[in-house]
CSV table of C-alpha atoms in Angstrom, one decimal:
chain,number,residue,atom,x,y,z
B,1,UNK,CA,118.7,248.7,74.3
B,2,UNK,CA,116.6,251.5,76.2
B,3,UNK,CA,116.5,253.2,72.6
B,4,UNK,CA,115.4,250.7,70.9
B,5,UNK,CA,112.3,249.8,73.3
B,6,UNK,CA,111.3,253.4,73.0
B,7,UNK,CA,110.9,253.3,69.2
B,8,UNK,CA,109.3,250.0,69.6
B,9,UNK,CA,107.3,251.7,72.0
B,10,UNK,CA,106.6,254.7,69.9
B,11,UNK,CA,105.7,252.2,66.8
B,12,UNK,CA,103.1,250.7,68.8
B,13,UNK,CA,101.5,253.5,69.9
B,14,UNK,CA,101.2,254.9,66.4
B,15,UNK,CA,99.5,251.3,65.0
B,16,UNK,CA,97.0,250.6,67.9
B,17,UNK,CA,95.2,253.8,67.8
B,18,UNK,CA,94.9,253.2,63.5
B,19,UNK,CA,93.6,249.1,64.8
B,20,UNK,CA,91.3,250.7,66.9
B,21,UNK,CA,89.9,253.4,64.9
B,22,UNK,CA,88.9,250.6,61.6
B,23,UNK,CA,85.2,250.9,61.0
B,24,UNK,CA,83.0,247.7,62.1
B,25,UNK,CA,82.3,245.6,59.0
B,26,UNK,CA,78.7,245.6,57.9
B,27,UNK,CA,77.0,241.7,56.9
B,28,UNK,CA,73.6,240.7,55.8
B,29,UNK,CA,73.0,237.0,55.9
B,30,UNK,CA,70.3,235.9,53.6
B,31,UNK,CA,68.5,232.4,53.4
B,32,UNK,CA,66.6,230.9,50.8
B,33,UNK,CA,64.9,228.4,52.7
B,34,UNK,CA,64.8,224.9,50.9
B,35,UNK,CA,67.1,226.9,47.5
B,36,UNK,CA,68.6,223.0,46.6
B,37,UNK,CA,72.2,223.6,44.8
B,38,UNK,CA,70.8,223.4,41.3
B,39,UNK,CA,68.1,225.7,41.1
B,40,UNK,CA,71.1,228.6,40.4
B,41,UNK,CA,71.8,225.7,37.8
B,42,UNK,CA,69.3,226.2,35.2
B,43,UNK,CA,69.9,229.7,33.8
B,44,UNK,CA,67.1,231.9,35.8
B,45,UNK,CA,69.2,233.6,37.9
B,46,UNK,CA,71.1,236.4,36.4
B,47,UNK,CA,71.9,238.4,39.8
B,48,UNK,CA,72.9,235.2,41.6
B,49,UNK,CA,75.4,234.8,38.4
B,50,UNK,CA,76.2,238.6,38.8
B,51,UNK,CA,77.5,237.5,42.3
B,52,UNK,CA,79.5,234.8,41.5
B,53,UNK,CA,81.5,236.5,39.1
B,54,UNK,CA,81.6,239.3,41.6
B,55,UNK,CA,82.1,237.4,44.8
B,56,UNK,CA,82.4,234.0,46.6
B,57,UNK,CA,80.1,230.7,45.2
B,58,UNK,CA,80.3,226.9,46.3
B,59,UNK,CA,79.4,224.2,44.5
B,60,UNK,CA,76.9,223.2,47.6
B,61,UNK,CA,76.4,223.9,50.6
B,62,UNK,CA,76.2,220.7,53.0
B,63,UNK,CA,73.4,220.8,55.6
B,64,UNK,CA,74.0,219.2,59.4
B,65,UNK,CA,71.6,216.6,60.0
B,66,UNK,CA,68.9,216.0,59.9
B,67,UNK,CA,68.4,218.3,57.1
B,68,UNK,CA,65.3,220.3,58.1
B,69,UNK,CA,64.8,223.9,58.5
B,70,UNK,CA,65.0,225.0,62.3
B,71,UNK,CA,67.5,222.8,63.1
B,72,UNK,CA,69.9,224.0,60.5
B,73,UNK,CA,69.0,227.6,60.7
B,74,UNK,CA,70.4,227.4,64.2
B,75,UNK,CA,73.5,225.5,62.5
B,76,UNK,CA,73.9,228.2,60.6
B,77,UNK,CA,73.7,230.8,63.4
B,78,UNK,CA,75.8,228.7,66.7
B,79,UNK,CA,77.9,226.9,64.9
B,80,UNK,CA,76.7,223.9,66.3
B,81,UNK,CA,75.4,220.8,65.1
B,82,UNK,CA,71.3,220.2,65.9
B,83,UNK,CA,72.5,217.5,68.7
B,84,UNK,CA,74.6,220.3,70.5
B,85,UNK,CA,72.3,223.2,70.2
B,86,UNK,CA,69.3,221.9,71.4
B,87,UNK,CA,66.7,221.7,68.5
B,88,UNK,CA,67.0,218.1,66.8
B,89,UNK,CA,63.9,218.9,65.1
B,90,UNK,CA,61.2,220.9,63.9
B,91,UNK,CA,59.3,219.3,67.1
B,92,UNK,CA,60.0,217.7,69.5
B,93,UNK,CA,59.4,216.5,72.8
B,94,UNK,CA,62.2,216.8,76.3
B,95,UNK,CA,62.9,214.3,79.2
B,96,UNK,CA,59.8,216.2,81.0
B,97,UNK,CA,57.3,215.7,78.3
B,98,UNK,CA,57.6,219.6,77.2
B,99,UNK,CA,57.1,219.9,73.7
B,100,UNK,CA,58.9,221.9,71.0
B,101,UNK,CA,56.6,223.0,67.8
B,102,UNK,CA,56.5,225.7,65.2
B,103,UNK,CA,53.1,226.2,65.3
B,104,UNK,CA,53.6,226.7,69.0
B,105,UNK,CA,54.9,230.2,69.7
B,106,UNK,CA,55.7,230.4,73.1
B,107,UNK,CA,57.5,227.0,72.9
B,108,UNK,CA,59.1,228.7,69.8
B,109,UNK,CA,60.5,232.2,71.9
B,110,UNK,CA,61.5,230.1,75.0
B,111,UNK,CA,65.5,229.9,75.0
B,112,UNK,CA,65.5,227.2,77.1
B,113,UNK,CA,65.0,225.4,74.1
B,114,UNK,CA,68.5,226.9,72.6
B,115,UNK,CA,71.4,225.7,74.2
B,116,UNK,CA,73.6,227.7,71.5
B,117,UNK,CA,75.1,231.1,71.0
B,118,UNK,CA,73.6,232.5,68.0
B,119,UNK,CA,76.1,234.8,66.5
B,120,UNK,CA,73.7,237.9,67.3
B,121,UNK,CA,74.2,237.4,71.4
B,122,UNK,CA,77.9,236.9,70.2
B,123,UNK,CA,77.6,240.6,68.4
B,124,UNK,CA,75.9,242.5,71.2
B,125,UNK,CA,78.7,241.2,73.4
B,126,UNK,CA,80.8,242.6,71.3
B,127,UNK,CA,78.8,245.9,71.7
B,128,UNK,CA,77.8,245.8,68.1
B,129,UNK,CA,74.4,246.0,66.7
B,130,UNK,CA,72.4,243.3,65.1
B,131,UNK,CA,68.9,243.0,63.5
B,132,UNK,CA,66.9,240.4,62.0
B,133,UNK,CA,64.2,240.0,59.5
B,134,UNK,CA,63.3,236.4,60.5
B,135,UNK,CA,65.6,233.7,61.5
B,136,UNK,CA,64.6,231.0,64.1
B,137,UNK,CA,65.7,231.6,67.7
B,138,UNK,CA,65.4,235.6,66.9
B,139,UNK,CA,62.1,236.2,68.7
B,140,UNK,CA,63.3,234.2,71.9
B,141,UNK,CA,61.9,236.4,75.5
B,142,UNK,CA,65.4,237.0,76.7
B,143,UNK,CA,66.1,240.4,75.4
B,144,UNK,CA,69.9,239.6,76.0
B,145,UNK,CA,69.7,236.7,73.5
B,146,UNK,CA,68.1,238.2,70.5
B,147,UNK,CA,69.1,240.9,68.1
B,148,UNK,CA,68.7,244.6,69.0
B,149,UNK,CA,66.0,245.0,66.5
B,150,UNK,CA,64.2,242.0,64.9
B,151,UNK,CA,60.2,241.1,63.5
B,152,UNK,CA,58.0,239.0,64.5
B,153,UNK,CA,57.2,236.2,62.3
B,154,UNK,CA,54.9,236.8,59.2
B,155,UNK,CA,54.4,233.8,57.0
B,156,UNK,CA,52.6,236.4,54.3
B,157,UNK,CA,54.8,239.2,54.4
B,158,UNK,CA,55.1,240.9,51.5
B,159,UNK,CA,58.8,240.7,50.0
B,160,UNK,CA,58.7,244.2,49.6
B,161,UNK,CA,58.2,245.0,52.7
B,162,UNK,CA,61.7,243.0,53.9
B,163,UNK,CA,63.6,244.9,51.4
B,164,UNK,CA,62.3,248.0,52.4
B,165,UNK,CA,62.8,247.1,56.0
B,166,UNK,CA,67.0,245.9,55.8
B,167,UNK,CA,67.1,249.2,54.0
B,168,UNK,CA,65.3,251.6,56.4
B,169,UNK,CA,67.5,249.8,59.4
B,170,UNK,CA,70.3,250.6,57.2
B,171,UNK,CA,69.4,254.2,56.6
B,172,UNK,CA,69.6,254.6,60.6
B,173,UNK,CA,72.1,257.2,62.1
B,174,UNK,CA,75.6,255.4,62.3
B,175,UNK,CA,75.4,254.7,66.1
B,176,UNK,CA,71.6,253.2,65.7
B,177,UNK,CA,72.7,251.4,62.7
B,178,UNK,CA,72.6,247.3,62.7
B,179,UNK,CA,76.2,245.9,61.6
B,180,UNK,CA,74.9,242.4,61.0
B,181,UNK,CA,71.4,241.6,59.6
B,182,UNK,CA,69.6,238.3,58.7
B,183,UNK,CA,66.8,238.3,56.0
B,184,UNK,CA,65.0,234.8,55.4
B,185,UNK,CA,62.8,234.0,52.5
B,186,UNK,CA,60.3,230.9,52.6
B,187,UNK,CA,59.4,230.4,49.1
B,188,UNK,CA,61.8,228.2,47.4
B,189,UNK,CA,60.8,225.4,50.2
B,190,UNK,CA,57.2,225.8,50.4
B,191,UNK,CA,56.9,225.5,46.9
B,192,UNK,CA,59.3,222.7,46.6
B,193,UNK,CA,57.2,221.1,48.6
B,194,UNK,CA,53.8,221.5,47.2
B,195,UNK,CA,55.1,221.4,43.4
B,196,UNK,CA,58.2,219.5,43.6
B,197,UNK,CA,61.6,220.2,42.3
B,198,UNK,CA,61.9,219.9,38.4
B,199,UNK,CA,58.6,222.3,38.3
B,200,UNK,CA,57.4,225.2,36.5
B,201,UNK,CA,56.2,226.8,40.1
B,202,UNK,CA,59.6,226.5,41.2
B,203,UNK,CA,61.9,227.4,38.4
B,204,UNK,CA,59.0,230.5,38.3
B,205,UNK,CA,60.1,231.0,42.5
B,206,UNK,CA,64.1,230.7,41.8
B,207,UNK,CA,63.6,233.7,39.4
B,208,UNK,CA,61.5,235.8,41.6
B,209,UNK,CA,63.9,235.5,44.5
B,210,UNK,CA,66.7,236.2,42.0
B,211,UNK,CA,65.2,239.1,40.5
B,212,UNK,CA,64.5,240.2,44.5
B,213,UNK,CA,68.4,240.3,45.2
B,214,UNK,CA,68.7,242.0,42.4
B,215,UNK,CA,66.3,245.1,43.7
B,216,UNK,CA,68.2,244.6,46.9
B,217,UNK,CA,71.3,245.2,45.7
B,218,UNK,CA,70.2,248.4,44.1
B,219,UNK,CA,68.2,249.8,46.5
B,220,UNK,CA,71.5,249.4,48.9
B,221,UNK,CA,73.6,250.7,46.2
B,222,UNK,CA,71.2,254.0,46.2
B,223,UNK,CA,71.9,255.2,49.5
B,224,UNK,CA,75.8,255.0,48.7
B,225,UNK,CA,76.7,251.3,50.7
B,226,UNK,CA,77.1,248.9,47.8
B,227,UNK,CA,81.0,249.5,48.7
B,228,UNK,CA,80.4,248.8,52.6
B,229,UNK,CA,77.7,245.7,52.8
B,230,UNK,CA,78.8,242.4,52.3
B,231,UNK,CA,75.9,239.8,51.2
B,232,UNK,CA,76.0,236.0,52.1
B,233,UNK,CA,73.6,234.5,50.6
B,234,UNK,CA,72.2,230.6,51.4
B,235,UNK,CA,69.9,228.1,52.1
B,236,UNK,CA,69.3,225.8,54.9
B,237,UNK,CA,68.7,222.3,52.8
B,238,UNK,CA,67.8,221.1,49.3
B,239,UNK,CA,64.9,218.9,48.5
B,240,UNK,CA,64.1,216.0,46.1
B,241,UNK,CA,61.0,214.1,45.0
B,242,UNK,CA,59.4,211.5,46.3
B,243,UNK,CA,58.5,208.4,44.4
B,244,UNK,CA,54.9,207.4,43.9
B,245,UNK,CA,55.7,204.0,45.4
B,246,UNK,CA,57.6,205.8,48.4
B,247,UNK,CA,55.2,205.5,51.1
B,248,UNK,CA,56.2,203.7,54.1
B,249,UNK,CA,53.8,203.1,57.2
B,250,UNK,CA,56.0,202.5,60.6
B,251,UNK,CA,52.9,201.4,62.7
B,252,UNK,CA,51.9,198.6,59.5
B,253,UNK,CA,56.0,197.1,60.4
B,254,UNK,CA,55.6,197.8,64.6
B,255,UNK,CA,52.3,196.6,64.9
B,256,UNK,CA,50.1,197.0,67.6
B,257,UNK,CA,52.9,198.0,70.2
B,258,UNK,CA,52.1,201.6,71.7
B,259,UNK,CA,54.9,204.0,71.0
B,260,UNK,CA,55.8,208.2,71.5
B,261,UNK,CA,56.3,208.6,67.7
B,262,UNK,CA,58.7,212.0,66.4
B,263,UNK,CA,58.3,211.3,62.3
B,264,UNK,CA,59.1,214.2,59.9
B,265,UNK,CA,58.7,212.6,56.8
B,266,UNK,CA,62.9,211.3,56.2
B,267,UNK,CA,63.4,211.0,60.0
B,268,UNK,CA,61.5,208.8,62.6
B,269,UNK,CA,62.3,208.5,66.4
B,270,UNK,CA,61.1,206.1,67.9
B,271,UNK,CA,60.4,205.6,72.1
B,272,UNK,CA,58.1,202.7,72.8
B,273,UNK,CA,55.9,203.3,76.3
B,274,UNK,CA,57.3,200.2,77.5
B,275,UNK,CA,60.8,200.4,77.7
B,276,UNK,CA,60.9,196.8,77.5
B,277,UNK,CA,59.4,196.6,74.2
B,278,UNK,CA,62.5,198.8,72.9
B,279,UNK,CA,64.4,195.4,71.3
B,280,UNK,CA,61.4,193.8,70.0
B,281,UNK,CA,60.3,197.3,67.9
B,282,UNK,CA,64.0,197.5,66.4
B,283,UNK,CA,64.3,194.0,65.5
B,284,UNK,CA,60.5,194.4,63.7
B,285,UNK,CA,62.1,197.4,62.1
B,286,UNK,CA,64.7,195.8,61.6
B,287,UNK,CA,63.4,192.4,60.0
B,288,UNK,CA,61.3,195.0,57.5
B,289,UNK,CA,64.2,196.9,56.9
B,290,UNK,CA,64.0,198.1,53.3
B,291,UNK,CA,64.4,201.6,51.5
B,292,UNK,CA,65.4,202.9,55.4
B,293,UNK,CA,67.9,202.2,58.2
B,294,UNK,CA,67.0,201.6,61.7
B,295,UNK,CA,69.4,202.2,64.3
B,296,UNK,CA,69.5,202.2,68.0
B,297,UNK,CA,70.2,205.4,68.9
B,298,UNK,CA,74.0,205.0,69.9
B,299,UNK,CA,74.4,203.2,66.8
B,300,UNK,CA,73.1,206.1,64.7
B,301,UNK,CA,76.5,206.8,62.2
B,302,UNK,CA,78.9,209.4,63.5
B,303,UNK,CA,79.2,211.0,60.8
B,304,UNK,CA,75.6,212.4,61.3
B,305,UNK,CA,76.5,213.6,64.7
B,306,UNK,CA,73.2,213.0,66.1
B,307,UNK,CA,73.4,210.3,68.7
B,308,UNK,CA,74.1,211.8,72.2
B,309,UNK,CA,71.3,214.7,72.6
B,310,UNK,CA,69.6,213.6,75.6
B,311,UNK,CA,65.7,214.1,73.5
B,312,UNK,CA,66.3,211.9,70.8
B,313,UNK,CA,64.2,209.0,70.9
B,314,UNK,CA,65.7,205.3,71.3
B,315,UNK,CA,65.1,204.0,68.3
B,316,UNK,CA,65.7,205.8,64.9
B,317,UNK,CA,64.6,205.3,61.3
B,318,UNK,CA,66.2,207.4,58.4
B,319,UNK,CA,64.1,207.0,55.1
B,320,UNK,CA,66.0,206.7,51.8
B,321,UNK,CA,66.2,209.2,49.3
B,322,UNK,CA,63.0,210.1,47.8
B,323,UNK,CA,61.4,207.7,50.5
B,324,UNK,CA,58.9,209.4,53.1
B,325,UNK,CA,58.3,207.8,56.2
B,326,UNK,CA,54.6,208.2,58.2
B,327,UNK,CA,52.8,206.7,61.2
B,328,UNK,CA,49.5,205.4,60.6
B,329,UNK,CA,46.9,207.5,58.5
B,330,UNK,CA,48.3,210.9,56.9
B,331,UNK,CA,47.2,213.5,55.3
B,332,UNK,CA,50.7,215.4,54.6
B,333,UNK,CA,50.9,214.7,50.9
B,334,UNK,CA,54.3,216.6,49.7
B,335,UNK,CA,55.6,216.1,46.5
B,336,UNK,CA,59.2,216.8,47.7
B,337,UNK,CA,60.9,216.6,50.9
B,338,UNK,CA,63.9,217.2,53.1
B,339,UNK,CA,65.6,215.9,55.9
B,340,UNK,CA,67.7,212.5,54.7
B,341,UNK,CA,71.3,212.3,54.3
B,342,UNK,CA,72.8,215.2,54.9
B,343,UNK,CA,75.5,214.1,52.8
B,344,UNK,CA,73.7,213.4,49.5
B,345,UNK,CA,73.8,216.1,47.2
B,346,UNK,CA,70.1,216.6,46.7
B,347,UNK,CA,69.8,217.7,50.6
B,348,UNK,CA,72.2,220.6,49.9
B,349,UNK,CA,72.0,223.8,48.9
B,350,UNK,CA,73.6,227.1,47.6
B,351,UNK,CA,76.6,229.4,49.1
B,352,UNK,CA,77.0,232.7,47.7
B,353,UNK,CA,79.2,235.5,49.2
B,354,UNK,CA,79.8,239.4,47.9
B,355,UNK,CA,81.5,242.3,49.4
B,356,UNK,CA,84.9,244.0,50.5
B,357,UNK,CA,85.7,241.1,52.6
B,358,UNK,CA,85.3,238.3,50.3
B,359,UNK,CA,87.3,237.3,46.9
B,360,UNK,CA,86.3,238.0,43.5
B,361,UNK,CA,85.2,235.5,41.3
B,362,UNK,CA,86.0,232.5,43.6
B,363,UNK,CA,84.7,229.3,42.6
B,364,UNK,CA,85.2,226.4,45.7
B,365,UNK,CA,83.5,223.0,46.5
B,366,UNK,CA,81.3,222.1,49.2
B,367,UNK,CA,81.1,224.0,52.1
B,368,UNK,CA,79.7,223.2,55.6
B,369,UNK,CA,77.0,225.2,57.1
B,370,UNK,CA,78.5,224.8,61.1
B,371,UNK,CA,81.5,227.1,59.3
B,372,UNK,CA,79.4,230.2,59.0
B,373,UNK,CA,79.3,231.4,62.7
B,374,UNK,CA,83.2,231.2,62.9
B,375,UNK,CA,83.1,232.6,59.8
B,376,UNK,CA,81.1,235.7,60.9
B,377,UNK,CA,83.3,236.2,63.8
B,378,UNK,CA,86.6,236.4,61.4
B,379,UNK,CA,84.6,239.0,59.5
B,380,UNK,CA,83.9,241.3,62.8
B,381,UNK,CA,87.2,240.3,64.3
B,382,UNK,CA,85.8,239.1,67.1
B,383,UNK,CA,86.3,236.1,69.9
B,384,UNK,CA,83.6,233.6,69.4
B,385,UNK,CA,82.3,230.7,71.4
B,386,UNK,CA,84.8,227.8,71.6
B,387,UNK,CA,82.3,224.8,71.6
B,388,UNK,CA,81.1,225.2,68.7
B,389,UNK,CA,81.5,222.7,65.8
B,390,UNK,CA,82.4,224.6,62.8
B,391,UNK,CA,86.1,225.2,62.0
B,392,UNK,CA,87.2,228.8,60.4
B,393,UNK,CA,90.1,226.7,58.5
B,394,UNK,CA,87.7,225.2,56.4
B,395,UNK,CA,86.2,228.2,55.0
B,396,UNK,CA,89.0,231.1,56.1
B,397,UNK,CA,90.4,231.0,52.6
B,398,UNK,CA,87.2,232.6,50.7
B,399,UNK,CA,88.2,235.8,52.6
B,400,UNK,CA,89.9,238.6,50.9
């Protein structure tokens, strides 16, 4: 018996040294803000087809609701849904009449607005190093919450200068050297927006940002890590049209009742000033209640997993699909929008995955964007947070 311990003994020795010696992966995450599922669809994107063949691709990719861009970044990132870490919205307003906005930069670096873990904090725990080239939550003030390196938002930055950025960082001396790296492109959803999605501008868009992966891809297989990187490659929502007859005006169907009014276009919380009021604007809502759904807020479907964050507003109207919703006079005049359904398929987007650590040629359904942080964490082997909402077993099985 004393015999055979020491050879178990001597076994393990031999393996755990080999375990502990394995090289930390190396991941850039990339999203195509607003990419719906289709666009790689219509035959303009070679490299994204290079990809599949070589890698992972989904037939979508299913936003968390409500489907707009900072909340589902963060998704993306915690593993939460919008209710759990913190940003419900694009803005917002908390329980002591703070306000959340993107055009508001210090409301947009203060973590006390992200209840989360982005997978970066989770890294750096881990003692490895992270960078990123845009992604919401990254500029946050708490140095111990955002990645080692990162940029501060440029809406104009040239597209060259990202690429040439992910690849100095990657030309850094190995123990300088970022591990996992984010890289966010706007285009896809501001021209969505402005042109809609069945236009020239934004077929033109798809194949600029495909034809940018493309130089990406070489310009990492030039200094000799084509073998080492492994690219996931997304996008935070879809987009559809809206109808010309899709207007509709909340304050017209509430009337003259003074309410705190959150409306994004697809989403509308309400809170009128009178809490007393609160029945009579739902039942209004609710009498009108055509091409949206009104709910209370506790009666807001599970499924969208957006009833018990304490900043969302009583009362809650989700617009239709290719319905917008505004409040009074606007001049916001989209062509396309986001934020419906999360479920409906012109809300989602695209899933691509290449490298050493994924399959080859691997064609699944829908995946779920909550999934990617546990995901990450399988990658990098290491313990993530356990309240989070994504599960790895629904997405484990694209890994090599």
């Amino acid at each position: 018996m004393k015999k055979l311990f020491n050879v178990l003994l001597f076994v393990l020795f031999c393996i755990l040294p080999i375990k502990a010696s394995e090289p930390q992966p190396y991941v850039l995450l990339i999203s195509l803000d607003g990419f719906r599922w289709d666009y790689a669809e219509r035959g303009i994107t070679p490299n994204l087809d290079k990809i599949k063949q070589e890698g992972v691709s989904a037939l979508s990719f299913k936003p968390s609701f409500p489907s707009i861009t900072f909340p589902n970044h963060l998704s993306i990132i915690t593993g939460m849904y919008p209710q759990n870490h913190g940003l419900i919205s694009n803005f917002f307003e908390n329980l002591y009449g703070e306000r959340y906005r993107l055009s508001d930069s210090n409301a947009v670096k203060n973590p006390v607005w992200y209840w989360g873990e982005a997978f970066w904090e989770t890294a750096r725990r881990h003692k490895i190093i992270t960078a990123s080239y845009y992604w919401p939550g990254s500029e946050v003030w708490d140095e111990n919450r955002r990645p080692n390196y990162y940029k501060a938002y440029n809406h104009d930055e040239p597209h060259e200068n990202k690429i040439n950025g992910i690849i100095e960082w990657l030309k850094l001396p190995y123990n300088e050297r970022p591990h996992f790296i984010t890289l966010y492109f706007h285009d896809t959803d501001s021209e969505g927006h402005k042109y809609g999605t069945y236009s020239r501008q934004i077929d033109s868009t798809v194949a600029v940002l495909d034809s940018l992966i493309g130089v990406l891809r070489q310009k990492i297989e030039l200094i000799g890590m084509k073998d080492s990187i492994n690219i996931i490659i997304l996008s935070d929502h879809g987009m559809t049209n809206i109808r010309q007859d899709g207007i509709i005006n909340i304050k017209d169907i509430i009337g003259e009742i003074e309410c705190e009014v959150n409306s994004s276009s697809a989403i509308t919380m309400i809170k009128p000033k009178d809490e007393k009021n609160i029945e009579l604007v739902y039942n209004r809502l609710k009498k009108a209640e055509r091409n949206y759904k009104v709910y209370y807020k506790s009666e807001v479907p599970a499924y969208w997993s957006f009833n018990k964050n304490p900043y969302i507003y009583p009362i809650v109207v989700v617009a239709d699909i290719g319905f917008k919703l505004i409040y009074g006079k606007s001049t916001y005049n989209a062509v396309a929008e986001h934020g419906y359904d999360s479920h409906h398929i012109d809300m989602h987007g695209i899933f691509f995955a290449v490298g050493n650590k994924f399959k080859q040629n691997y064609r699944v359904g829908t995946l779920e964007n909550v999934d990617i942080y546990p995901l990450l964490c399988e990658i990098f082997k290491i313990d993530g947070r356990s309240n989070i909402d994504g599960n790895i077993n629904r997405i484990k099985y694209i890994l090599e």
